[in-house]
Amino acid sequence: MVDHAVPVQNEKESVMMKPAISCLSVLLICLGAASVHAAHETQDPALRQRAADALARLAPLPLAKGSLPQPLVEINRESADRRWVIGSATQPLPTMTGVDADQVPLSRLFLARQTDQGWQLALEGEDSFAALLEAAPDDWLSADERRAWRSQTVRAKRLAPDATGLGLPWQEGAAWSMTGGPHGYSGESQPYDSIDFAGGDGRVLAPQAGVIYKSCLRNGSGLVKLVHDNGYSSTYYHMINLNTVADGQRVAKGAYLGKTGNGLPCGGSTTGPHVHFSLIHQGKAEPVNRKWLGGWQFFSGSRAYQGYAARDGGRVNVGGRLTHYRGGGDPAPTASRRR
């Protein structure tokens, strides 16, 4: 039973403590917010320039008429002394309407270290990324992050297996439509590393476990990347209502990522609510041709957005429905399936 006969002196002490408790609460909230890693634009001009220069070496010719916006350079994770950074460099596009293509901004993650001579920076897929990874502080990156990123190390012979180990980005047993066959991250761009999907309950799910990073967050939308631990990464655009998992955390297979939508947080275009799914292997855009995803083998057409998916002797063309099953348990490539 609570005793309501509280001495007046204690009441005064309680009143005096309220501001202190309030300040402490704000401090704890701030500390908590700092520990929940989310991408934010860097204010360091030297880091911004190094990342922008690295992205420029990777980017093809401009995909839109006129001048493009300045590259967006964000920090996704940083060490306590702020000398180590995992970040992202993104080339925003103008928001385009009436375009019969799926325009998606080019984006890559990077690892950077600040030295007395300035920033050392490497994009994922570059040889120097692995060296920076091994030099990073032990207490900064988690074991999950290190394992995932080490699998992305570029080998002497970069051969991506057709059996990706990935499912399709929705619930197993459910059927979604392939609204756009294999195409580039921006329509006709090569390689054809992307496929568009829509349907079902619209819930986009992780096709395999991976470490998550988000970039270009705007109005509940953004670019989402999962770094898997088998050399593959997968990226997602146009989603809305994204999850709130902190950058650098591992999400399980089947974890909620977001919902299909028309999100254009860094510009581009969309032809209707869907998810733009892209495949990366060891930091490089990887053609989806002949790749196995969720029990289906995908084949490119002669033009972007064409092609089909095959399974057990059957074939589904663009616009048809694909039932997701068996997750990453696809058969290993045989001689007849290799390139």
CSV table of C-alpha atoms in Angstrom, one decimal:
chain,number,residue,atom,x,y,z
A,1,MET,CA,0.0,0.0,0.0
A,2,VAL,CA,1.3,3.5,-0.9
A,3,ASP,CA,1.7,5.9,2.0
A,4,HIS,CA,0.4,9.3,0.9
A,5,ALA,CA,1.6,11.2,4.0
A,6,VAL,CA,4.8,12.5,2.4
A,7,PRO,CA,6.6,15.1,4.4
A,8,VAL,CA,6.6,18.7,3.0
A,9,GLN,CA,10.4,18.7,2.9
A,10,ASN,CA,10.4,15.6,0.5
A,11,GLU,CA,7.8,17.3,-1.7
A,12,LYS,CA,10.1,20.3,-2.0
A,13,GLU,CA,13.0,18.1,-2.8
A,14,SER,CA,10.9,16.3,-5.4
A,15,VAL,CA,10.0,19.6,-7.0
A,16,MET,CA,13.6,20.6,-7.1
A,17,MET,CA,14.7,17.3,-8.6
A,18,LYS,CA,12.2,17.5,-11.5
A,19,PRO,CA,14.3,19.9,-13.7
A,20,ALA,CA,17.4,17.7,-13.0
A,21,ILE,CA,15.4,14.5,-14.0
A,22,SER,CA,14.1,16.3,-17.1
A,23,CYS,CA,17.6,17.3,-18.1
A,24,LEU,CA,18.8,13.8,-17.5
A,25,SER,CA,16.0,12.3,-19.6
A,26,VAL,CA,16.9,14.6,-22.5
A,27,LEU,CA,20.5,13.6,-22.2
A,28,LEU,CA,19.6,9.9,-22.2
A,29,ILE,CA,17.4,10.4,-25.2
A,30,CYS,CA,20.2,12.2,-27.0
A,31,LEU,CA,22.6,9.5,-26.2
A,32,GLY,CA,20.2,6.9,-27.3
A,33,ALA,CA,19.6,8.8,-30.6
A,34,ALA,CA,23.4,8.9,-31.1
A,35,SER,CA,23.6,5.2,-30.7
A,36,VAL,CA,20.9,4.5,-33.3
A,37,HIS,CA,23.0,4.9,-36.5
A,38,ALA,CA,21.2,6.7,-39.3
A,39,ALA,CA,22.7,8.3,-42.4
A,40,HIS,CA,23.2,12.1,-42.3
A,41,GLU,CA,24.9,14.4,-44.7
A,42,THR,CA,28.5,15.1,-43.9
A,43,GLN,CA,29.6,18.7,-43.1
A,44,ASP,CA,33.3,17.9,-43.8
A,45,PRO,CA,34.1,19.4,-47.2
A,46,ALA,CA,37.3,17.3,-47.6
A,47,LEU,CA,35.4,14.0,-47.0
A,48,ARG,CA,32.6,15.2,-49.4
A,49,GLN,CA,35.1,15.9,-52.1
A,50,ARG,CA,36.9,12.6,-51.8
A,51,ALA,CA,33.7,10.6,-51.9
A,52,ALA,CA,32.3,12.6,-54.8
A,53,ASP,CA,35.5,12.1,-56.8
A,54,ALA,CA,35.4,8.4,-56.2
A,55,LEU,CA,31.8,8.2,-57.4
A,56,ALA,CA,32.6,10.2,-60.5
A,57,ARG,CA,35.2,7.6,-61.5
A,58,LEU,CA,32.5,5.0,-61.3
A,59,ALA,CA,29.6,6.9,-62.9
A,60,PRO,CA,28.8,6.6,-66.6
A,61,LEU,CA,27.7,9.6,-68.7
A,62,PRO,CA,24.9,11.7,-67.2
A,63,LEU,CA,21.6,9.9,-67.4
A,64,ALA,CA,19.5,13.1,-67.6
A,65,LYS,CA,19.7,16.2,-69.7
A,66,GLY,CA,21.2,19.3,-68.1
A,67,SER,CA,23.4,19.5,-65.0
A,68,LEU,CA,22.9,17.0,-62.2
A,69,PRO,CA,22.6,17.9,-58.6
A,70,GLN,CA,25.8,17.8,-56.5
A,71,PRO,CA,26.6,14.3,-55.2
A,72,LEU,CA,25.1,13.5,-51.8
A,73,VAL,CA,27.7,12.3,-49.3
A,74,GLU,CA,26.4,10.8,-46.1
A,75,ILE,CA,27.8,9.2,-43.0
A,76,ASN,CA,26.1,6.0,-42.0
A,77,ARG,CA,28.5,4.9,-39.2
A,78,GLU,CA,31.4,6.6,-37.6
A,79,SER,CA,33.9,5.7,-34.8
A,80,ALA,CA,33.8,7.5,-31.4
A,81,ASP,CA,36.8,9.7,-32.4
A,82,ARG,CA,35.2,10.4,-35.8
A,83,ARG,CA,38.3,9.3,-37.6
A,84,TRP,CA,36.6,6.2,-39.2
A,85,VAL,CA,33.5,6.4,-41.3
A,86,ILE,CA,31.3,4.1,-43.3
A,87,GLY,CA,29.3,6.3,-45.6
A,88,SER,CA,27.5,6.5,-48.9
A,89,ALA,CA,28.0,8.6,-52.0
A,90,THR,CA,24.9,9.0,-54.2
A,91,GLN,CA,24.4,10.9,-57.4
A,92,PRO,CA,20.8,12.3,-57.2
A,93,LEU,CA,18.8,12.6,-60.3
A,94,PRO,CA,16.1,15.2,-61.3
A,95,THR,CA,12.7,13.9,-60.5
A,96,MET,CA,11.2,12.9,-63.8
A,97,THR,CA,7.6,12.3,-64.8
A,98,GLY,CA,6.2,10.8,-67.9
A,99,VAL,CA,9.3,8.7,-68.4
A,100,ASP,CA,8.6,5.1,-69.4
A,101,ALA,CA,11.7,3.8,-67.6
A,102,ASP,CA,12.9,3.1,-64.1
A,103,GLN,CA,15.5,5.8,-63.4
A,104,VAL,CA,17.4,5.1,-60.1
A,105,PRO,CA,20.3,7.1,-58.7
A,106,LEU,CA,23.8,5.6,-58.6
A,107,SER,CA,25.0,5.0,-55.1
A,108,ARG,CA,27.9,3.2,-53.4
A,109,LEU,CA,29.0,2.7,-49.8
A,110,PHE,CA,32.5,3.7,-48.8
A,111,LEU,CA,35.0,3.2,-46.0
A,112,ALA,CA,37.2,6.1,-45.0
A,113,ARG,CA,39.9,6.9,-42.4
A,114,GLN,CA,41.1,10.4,-41.5
A,115,THR,CA,44.9,10.7,-41.3
A,116,ASP,CA,47.3,13.6,-40.8
A,117,GLN,CA,47.5,13.7,-44.6
A,118,GLY,CA,43.7,13.8,-45.1
A,119,TRP,CA,41.0,11.3,-45.8
A,120,GLN,CA,41.8,7.8,-47.2
A,121,LEU,CA,38.7,6.6,-48.9
A,122,ALA,CA,37.7,3.5,-50.9
A,123,LEU,CA,34.4,2.5,-52.5
A,124,GLU,CA,33.0,-1.0,-52.0
A,125,GLY,CA,34.5,-3.2,-54.6
A,126,GLU,CA,37.8,-1.3,-54.8
A,127,ASP,CA,41.0,-3.1,-53.8
A,128,SER,CA,41.8,-0.6,-51.1
A,129,PHE,CA,38.5,-1.2,-49.3
A,130,ALA,CA,39.7,-4.5,-48.0
A,131,ALA,CA,42.9,-2.9,-46.6
A,132,LEU,CA,40.9,-0.2,-44.8
A,133,LEU,CA,38.5,-2.9,-43.4
A,134,GLU,CA,41.3,-4.8,-41.8
A,135,ALA,CA,42.8,-1.7,-40.3
A,136,ALA,CA,39.5,-0.5,-38.8
A,137,PRO,CA,39.3,-0.5,-34.9
A,138,ASP,CA,38.2,-3.8,-33.5
A,139,ASP,CA,35.6,-2.3,-31.2
A,140,TRP,CA,34.0,-0.2,-34.0
A,141,LEU,CA,32.7,-2.8,-36.5
A,142,SER,CA,30.6,-5.7,-35.3
A,143,ALA,CA,31.5,-9.3,-36.1
A,144,ASP,CA,28.5,-9.4,-38.4
A,145,GLU,CA,29.7,-6.4,-40.4
A,146,ARG,CA,33.2,-7.7,-40.7
A,147,ARG,CA,32.1,-11.1,-41.9
A,148,ALA,CA,29.7,-9.5,-44.5
A,149,TRP,CA,32.3,-7.0,-45.8
A,150,ARG,CA,35.1,-9.6,-45.9
A,151,SER,CA,32.9,-11.7,-48.2
A,152,GLN,CA,32.9,-8.7,-50.6
A,153,THR,CA,36.7,-8.7,-51.0
A,154,VAL,CA,37.5,-8.8,-54.7
A,155,ARG,CA,39.2,-12.1,-55.7
A,156,ALA,CA,41.8,-12.5,-58.4
A,157,LYS,CA,39.2,-14.0,-60.7
A,158,ARG,CA,35.8,-12.4,-60.0
A,159,LEU,CA,33.3,-15.0,-60.9
A,160,ALA,CA,29.8,-14.6,-59.5
A,161,PRO,CA,28.0,-17.9,-59.0
A,162,ASP,CA,24.7,-18.3,-60.7
A,163,ALA,CA,23.3,-19.7,-57.4
A,164,THR,CA,23.1,-16.5,-55.4
A,165,GLY,CA,21.8,-18.0,-52.2
A,166,LEU,CA,19.1,-15.3,-52.2
A,167,GLY,CA,15.4,-15.7,-52.2
A,168,LEU,CA,12.9,-13.2,-53.7
A,169,PRO,CA,12.1,-10.1,-51.7
A,170,TRP,CA,8.7,-11.1,-50.5
A,171,GLN,CA,7.0,-13.8,-48.4
A,172,GLU,CA,7.7,-17.4,-49.4
A,173,GLY,CA,4.7,-19.1,-51.0
A,174,ALA,CA,3.3,-15.8,-52.2
A,175,ALA,CA,3.1,-14.7,-55.9
A,176,TRP,CA,4.1,-11.3,-57.1
A,177,SER,CA,4.4,-9.9,-60.6
A,178,MET,CA,7.6,-9.2,-62.5
A,179,THR,CA,6.7,-5.7,-63.7
A,180,GLY,CA,10.0,-5.1,-65.3
A,181,GLY,CA,12.4,-7.7,-66.6
A,182,PRO,CA,16.2,-7.4,-66.3
A,183,HIS,CA,17.4,-3.8,-66.9
A,184,GLY,CA,20.1,-1.4,-65.7
A,185,TYR,CA,19.8,0.7,-62.6
A,186,SER,CA,18.6,3.4,-64.9
A,187,GLY,CA,16.8,1.7,-67.8
A,188,GLU,CA,19.1,0.8,-70.7
A,189,SER,CA,22.4,1.3,-68.7
A,190,GLN,CA,24.6,-1.8,-68.5
A,191,PRO,CA,24.8,-4.2,-66.9
A,192,TYR,CA,21.3,-5.4,-66.5
A,193,ASP,CA,21.6,-5.8,-62.8
A,194,SER,CA,18.0,-5.0,-61.8
A,195,ILE,CA,14.4,-6.4,-61.8
A,196,ASP,CA,11.1,-4.7,-60.8
A,197,PHE,CA,8.6,-6.5,-58.7
A,198,ALA,CA,5.1,-5.6,-57.3
A,199,GLY,CA,2.1,-7.3,-55.8
A,200,GLY,CA,0.8,-9.2,-52.8
A,201,ASP,CA,0.7,-7.3,-49.6
A,202,GLY,CA,3.5,-5.0,-50.8
A,203,ARG,CA,5.8,-5.9,-47.9
A,204,VAL,CA,9.3,-6.1,-49.1
A,205,LEU,CA,11.3,-8.7,-47.1
A,206,ALA,CA,15.0,-9.5,-46.9
A,207,PRO,CA,15.8,-12.3,-49.4
A,208,GLN,CA,18.6,-13.5,-47.1
A,209,ALA,CA,20.2,-12.3,-43.9
A,210,GLY,CA,22.5,-9.3,-44.2
A,211,VAL,CA,23.8,-6.1,-42.7
A,212,ILE,CA,21.6,-3.1,-43.5
A,213,TYR,CA,22.5,0.4,-44.5
A,214,LYS,CA,20.2,3.2,-45.7
A,215,SER,CA,21.0,6.3,-47.6
A,216,CYS,CA,19.1,9.3,-49.0
A,217,LEU,CA,16.3,9.1,-46.4
A,218,ARG,CA,13.4,11.4,-47.3
A,219,ASN,CA,9.8,11.2,-46.2
A,220,GLY,CA,9.9,7.6,-45.2
A,221,SER,CA,11.7,6.5,-48.4
A,222,GLY,CA,15.3,5.9,-49.2
A,223,LEU,CA,17.9,3.7,-50.8
A,224,VAL,CA,18.3,0.4,-48.8
A,225,LYS,CA,21.3,-2.0,-49.1
A,226,LEU,CA,21.8,-5.4,-47.6
A,227,VAL,CA,25.4,-6.7,-47.5
A,228,HIS,CA,25.1,-10.5,-47.3
A,229,ASP,CA,27.9,-12.7,-46.2
A,230,ASN,CA,28.4,-14.7,-49.5
A,231,GLY,CA,29.9,-12.0,-51.7
A,232,TYR,CA,26.5,-10.7,-52.8
A,233,SER,CA,24.7,-7.5,-51.8
A,234,SER,CA,21.2,-6.4,-52.8
A,235,THR,CA,19.7,-2.9,-53.0
A,236,TYR,CA,16.1,-1.6,-53.0
A,237,TYR,CA,14.6,1.7,-54.3
A,238,HIS,CA,11.1,3.2,-54.4
A,239,MET,CA,10.0,1.7,-51.1
A,240,ILE,CA,8.1,3.6,-48.5
A,241,ASN,CA,7.4,3.0,-44.8
A,242,LEU,CA,11.0,1.8,-44.3
A,243,ASN,CA,12.0,-0.2,-41.2
A,244,THR,CA,13.8,1.6,-38.4
A,245,VAL,CA,16.7,-0.8,-38.0
A,246,ALA,CA,19.9,1.0,-37.3
A,247,ASP,CA,22.6,1.1,-39.9
A,248,GLY,CA,25.2,-1.6,-39.4
A,249,GLN,CA,22.8,-4.1,-37.8
A,250,ARG,CA,22.2,-7.6,-39.1
A,251,VAL,CA,18.7,-8.4,-40.2
A,252,ALA,CA,17.4,-11.9,-40.6
A,253,LYS,CA,16.1,-13.5,-43.7
A,254,GLY,CA,12.5,-12.5,-44.1
A,255,ALA,CA,12.9,-9.3,-42.1
A,256,TYR,CA,10.6,-6.4,-43.1
A,257,LEU,CA,12.4,-3.8,-45.2
A,258,GLY,CA,9.6,-1.5,-46.4
A,259,LYS,CA,6.6,-1.4,-48.7
A,260,THR,CA,6.4,-1.1,-52.5
A,261,GLY,CA,5.8,2.5,-53.5
A,262,ASN,CA,6.7,5.4,-55.8
A,263,GLY,CA,9.4,6.8,-53.6
A,264,LEU,CA,11.9,9.0,-55.3
A,265,PRO,CA,14.0,10.3,-52.3
A,266,CYS,CA,17.0,11.0,-54.6
A,267,GLY,CA,15.1,11.6,-57.8
A,268,GLY,CA,14.7,9.5,-60.8
A,269,SER,CA,11.4,8.1,-62.1
A,270,THR,CA,9.0,5.3,-61.5
A,271,THR,CA,6.2,3.7,-63.6
A,272,GLY,CA,4.0,2.7,-60.7
A,273,PRO,CA,4.3,1.3,-57.1
A,274,HIS,CA,7.0,-1.4,-57.1
A,275,VAL,CA,10.4,-2.3,-55.7
A,276,HIS,CA,13.5,-1.9,-57.8
A,277,PHE,CA,15.7,-4.8,-56.8
A,278,SER,CA,19.4,-4.7,-57.8
A,279,LEU,CA,22.2,-7.3,-57.5
A,280,ILE,CA,25.8,-6.5,-56.6
A,281,HIS,CA,28.7,-8.9,-56.3
A,282,GLN,CA,31.9,-7.9,-54.6
A,283,GLY,CA,31.0,-4.3,-54.9
A,284,LYS,CA,30.2,-4.3,-58.7
A,285,ALA,CA,26.8,-4.3,-60.4
A,286,GLU,CA,26.1,-7.9,-61.3
A,287,PRO,CA,24.0,-9.0,-64.3
A,288,VAL,CA,20.9,-10.9,-63.2
A,289,ASN,CA,21.1,-13.0,-66.4
A,290,ARG,CA,21.1,-16.7,-65.4
A,291,LYS,CA,21.0,-15.9,-61.7
A,292,TRP,CA,18.8,-18.0,-59.3
A,293,LEU,CA,16.6,-16.1,-56.9
A,294,GLY,CA,13.9,-17.8,-54.9
A,295,GLY,CA,13.7,-20.9,-57.0
A,296,TRP,CA,13.6,-19.1,-60.4
A,297,GLN,CA,16.4,-18.6,-62.9
A,298,PHE,CA,16.2,-15.2,-64.6
A,299,PHE,CA,17.2,-14.5,-68.2
A,300,SER,CA,17.7,-11.1,-69.9
A,301,GLY,CA,16.1,-10.1,-73.2
A,302,SER,CA,17.7,-8.3,-76.1
A,303,ARG,CA,16.4,-5.0,-74.6
A,304,ALA,CA,16.0,-3.6,-71.1
A,305,TYR,CA,12.8,-4.7,-69.3
A,306,GLN,CA,12.4,-7.8,-71.4
A,307,GLY,CA,13.4,-11.3,-70.5
A,308,TYR,CA,11.8,-14.0,-68.4
A,309,ALA,CA,12.1,-16.3,-65.5
A,310,ALA,CA,12.2,-20.1,-65.7
A,311,ARG,CA,11.6,-23.0,-63.3
A,312,ASP,CA,11.0,-26.7,-63.8
A,313,GLY,CA,10.6,-26.3,-67.5
A,314,GLY,CA,8.1,-23.5,-67.2
A,315,ARG,CA,8.5,-19.9,-68.2
A,316,VAL,CA,7.1,-16.6,-66.9
A,317,ASN,CA,7.4,-13.5,-69.0
A,318,VAL,CA,7.2,-9.9,-67.9
A,319,GLY,CA,3.9,-9.2,-66.3
A,320,GLY,CA,3.5,-12.7,-65.2
A,321,ARG,CA,3.4,-13.9,-61.6
A,322,LEU,CA,6.2,-15.6,-59.7
A,323,THR,CA,5.6,-17.8,-56.7
A,324,HIS,CA,8.5,-17.4,-54.2
A,325,TYR,CA,9.7,-20.7,-52.7
A,326,ARG,CA,12.8,-22.4,-51.3
A,327,GLY,CA,14.5,-19.1,-50.4
A,328,GLY,CA,18.2,-19.5,-51.1
A,329,GLY,CA,18.0,-23.2,-51.6
A,330,ASP,CA,18.5,-23.0,-55.4
A,331,PRO,CA,20.5,-25.7,-57.1
A,332,ALA,CA,24.2,-25.1,-57.7
A,333,PRO,CA,25.0,-24.2,-61.3
A,334,THR,CA,25.7,-27.1,-63.6
A,335,ALA,CA,27.7,-27.0,-66.8
A,336,SER,CA,24.5,-26.3,-68.8
A,337,ARG,CA,23.6,-23.4,-66.6
A,338,ARG,CA,27.0,-21.6,-66.6
A,339,ARG,CA,27.6,-18.6,-68.8
